[in-house]
Amino acid sequence: MPKADPKQPFKDKLAVKGHGEILEGDGLRREGVRWLRVEHEGREAWILIDGKAVGVNRCFLEPVPG
């Protein structure tokens, strides 16, 4: 997503990542919601970690020590 806002419409997504892909970025909390800040095509992008922000009771990403 182009910004850390769980209310963005799905059509604004920048890319789709598959199950098992390892993503590199910074885990941050914005307005109480956990996000992963990444770089996508040279620009800042955001991946939602905490599904509760959109009504799903699970995390979409799990941290991997690096």
Coordinates of N, CA and C in Angstrom, one line a residue:
M1 N 0.8 -1.2 0.0 CA 0.0 0.0 0.0 C 0.9 1.2 0.0
P2 N 0.4 2.3 -0.6 CA 1.3 3.5 -0.7 C 1.4 4.2 0.6
K3 N 0.5 4.0 1.6 CA 0.6 4.7 2.9 C 0.1 3.7 4.0
A4 N 0.5 4.1 5.2 CA 0.1 3.2 6.4 C -1.3 3.6 6.8
D5 N -2.3 3.1 6.1 CA -3.7 3.5 6.4 C -4.6 2.3 6.0
P6 N -5.2 1.6 7.0 CA -5.9 0.4 6.8 C -7.2 0.6 6.0
K7 N -7.6 1.9 5.8 CA -8.9 2.2 5.2 C -8.7 2.4 3.7
Q8 N -7.5 2.2 3.2 CA -7.2 2.4 1.7 C -8.0 1.3 1.0
P9 N -8.5 1.6 -0.2 CA -9.2 0.6 -1.0 C -8.2 -0.4 -1.6
F10 N -8.7 -1.6 -1.7 CA -7.8 -2.7 -2.3 C -7.2 -2.3 -3.6
K11 N -7.9 -1.5 -4.4 CA -7.4 -1.1 -5.7 C -6.1 -0.3 -5.7
D12 N -5.8 0.3 -4.5 CA -4.6 1.1 -4.3 C -3.3 0.2 -4.1
K13 N -3.5 -1.1 -4.0 CA -2.3 -1.9 -3.6 C -1.3 -1.8 -4.7
L14 N 0.0 -1.9 -4.3 CA 1.1 -1.8 -5.2 C 1.6 -3.1 -5.7
A15 N 1.4 -4.2 -4.9 CA 1.9 -5.5 -5.3 C 1.3 -6.5 -4.4
V16 N 1.5 -7.8 -4.8 CA 1.0 -8.9 -4.0 C 2.2 -9.8 -3.7
K17 N 2.3 -10.2 -2.5 CA 3.4 -11.1 -2.1 C 2.8 -12.5 -1.7
G18 N 3.5 -13.5 -2.0 CA 3.0 -14.9 -1.8 C 3.4 -15.5 -0.5
H19 N 2.7 -16.5 -0.1 CA 3.0 -17.3 1.1 C 4.4 -17.8 1.1
G20 N 5.1 -17.6 2.2 CA 6.5 -18.0 2.3 C 7.5 -17.1 1.8
E21 N 7.2 -16.0 1.2 CA 8.1 -15.0 0.7 C 8.7 -14.3 2.0
I22 N 10.0 -14.0 2.0 CA 10.6 -13.2 3.0 C 10.7 -11.8 2.6
L23 N 10.2 -10.9 3.4 CA 10.2 -9.5 3.1 C 11.1 -8.8 4.1
E24 N 11.9 -7.8 3.6 CA 12.8 -7.0 4.4 C 12.2 -5.6 4.6
G25 N 12.2 -5.2 5.9 CA 11.7 -3.8 6.1 C 11.7 -3.5 7.6
D26 N 11.1 -2.4 8.0 CA 11.1 -1.9 9.3 C 9.7 -2.1 9.9
G27 N 9.6 -2.8 11.0 CA 8.3 -3.0 11.7 C 8.0 -1.7 12.5
L28 N 6.8 -1.1 12.2 CA 6.5 0.2 12.9 C 5.0 0.1 13.3
R29 N 4.7 0.9 14.3 CA 3.3 1.0 14.8 C 2.8 2.4 14.4
R30 N 1.7 2.5 13.6 CA 1.1 3.8 13.3 C -0.4 3.8 13.8
E31 N -0.6 4.7 14.7 CA -2.0 4.9 15.2 C -2.5 3.5 15.8
G32 N -1.6 2.8 16.5 CA -1.9 1.6 17.2 C -1.9 0.4 16.3
V33 N -1.6 0.5 15.0 CA -1.7 -0.6 14.0 C -0.3 -0.9 13.6
R34 N 0.1 -2.2 13.6 CA 1.4 -2.7 13.2 C 1.5 -2.8 11.7
W35 N 2.6 -2.2 11.1 CA 2.9 -2.2 9.7 C 4.4 -2.6 9.5
L36 N 4.6 -3.1 8.3 CA 6.0 -3.3 7.8 C 6.3 -2.2 6.7
R37 N 7.2 -1.4 7.0 CA 7.6 -0.4 6.0 C 8.7 -1.0 5.1
V38 N 8.4 -1.0 3.8 CA 9.4 -1.6 2.8 C 9.6 -0.6 1.7
E39 N 10.6 -1.0 0.8 CA 10.8 -0.2 -0.4 C 10.3 -1.0 -1.6
H40 N 9.5 -0.4 -2.4 CA 8.9 -1.0 -3.6 C 9.1 -0.1 -4.8
E41 N 9.9 -0.6 -5.7 CA 10.3 0.1 -6.9 C 10.8 1.5 -6.6
G42 N 11.7 1.6 -5.6 CA 12.3 2.8 -5.2 C 11.5 3.8 -4.4
R43 N 10.3 3.3 -4.0 CA 9.4 4.2 -3.2 C 9.0 3.5 -1.9
E44 N 8.7 4.3 -0.9 CA 8.2 3.8 0.4 C 6.9 3.1 0.2
A45 N 6.7 1.9 0.8 CA 5.4 1.2 0.7 C 5.2 0.6 2.1
W46 N 3.9 0.2 2.3 CA 3.5 -0.4 3.6 C 2.8 -1.7 3.5
I47 N 3.1 -2.6 4.4 CA 2.4 -3.9 4.4 C 1.7 -4.1 5.8
L48 N 0.5 -4.3 5.8 CA -0.3 -4.5 7.1 C 0.1 -5.8 7.7
I49 N 0.5 -5.7 9.0 CA 0.9 -6.8 9.8 C -0.3 -7.3 10.6
D50 N -1.0 -6.4 11.3 CA -2.1 -6.7 12.2 C -3.4 -6.7 11.5
G51 N -4.0 -7.9 11.3 CA -5.3 -8.0 10.6 C -6.4 -7.4 11.4
K52 N -6.3 -7.2 12.7 CA -7.4 -6.6 13.5 C -7.8 -5.3 12.9
A53 N -6.9 -4.6 12.3 CA -7.2 -3.3 11.7 C -8.2 -3.3 10.6
V54 N -8.4 -4.5 10.0 CA -9.4 -4.7 8.9 C -10.4 -5.8 9.3
G55 N -10.5 -6.1 10.6 CA -11.5 -7.0 11.0 C -11.2 -8.5 11.0
V56 N -9.9 -8.8 10.8 CA -9.4 -10.2 10.7 C -8.6 -10.5 12.0
N57 N -8.9 -11.5 12.7 CA -8.3 -11.8 14.0 C -7.0 -12.6 13.9
R58 N -6.0 -12.1 13.1 CA -4.7 -12.8 13.0 C -3.7 -11.8 12.4
C59 N -2.5 -12.2 12.5 CA -1.4 -11.4 11.9 C -1.2 -11.9 10.5
F60 N -0.9 -11.0 9.6 CA -0.6 -11.4 8.2 C 0.8 -11.7 8.0
L61 N 1.7 -11.2 8.9 CA 3.2 -11.5 8.7 C 3.7 -11.9 10.1
E62 N 4.7 -12.7 10.1 CA 5.4 -13.1 11.3 C 6.9 -12.7 11.1
P63 N 7.5 -12.1 12.2 CA 8.9 -11.7 12.1 C 9.8 -12.9 12.0
V64 N 10.9 -12.7 11.2 CA 11.9 -13.7 11.0 C 13.2 -13.1 11.5
P65 N 13.9 -13.6 12.4 CA 15.2 -13.0 12.8 C 16.2 -12.9 11.7
G66 N 16.9 -11.8 11.6 CA 17.8 -11.7 10.4 C 19.1 -11.2 10.7

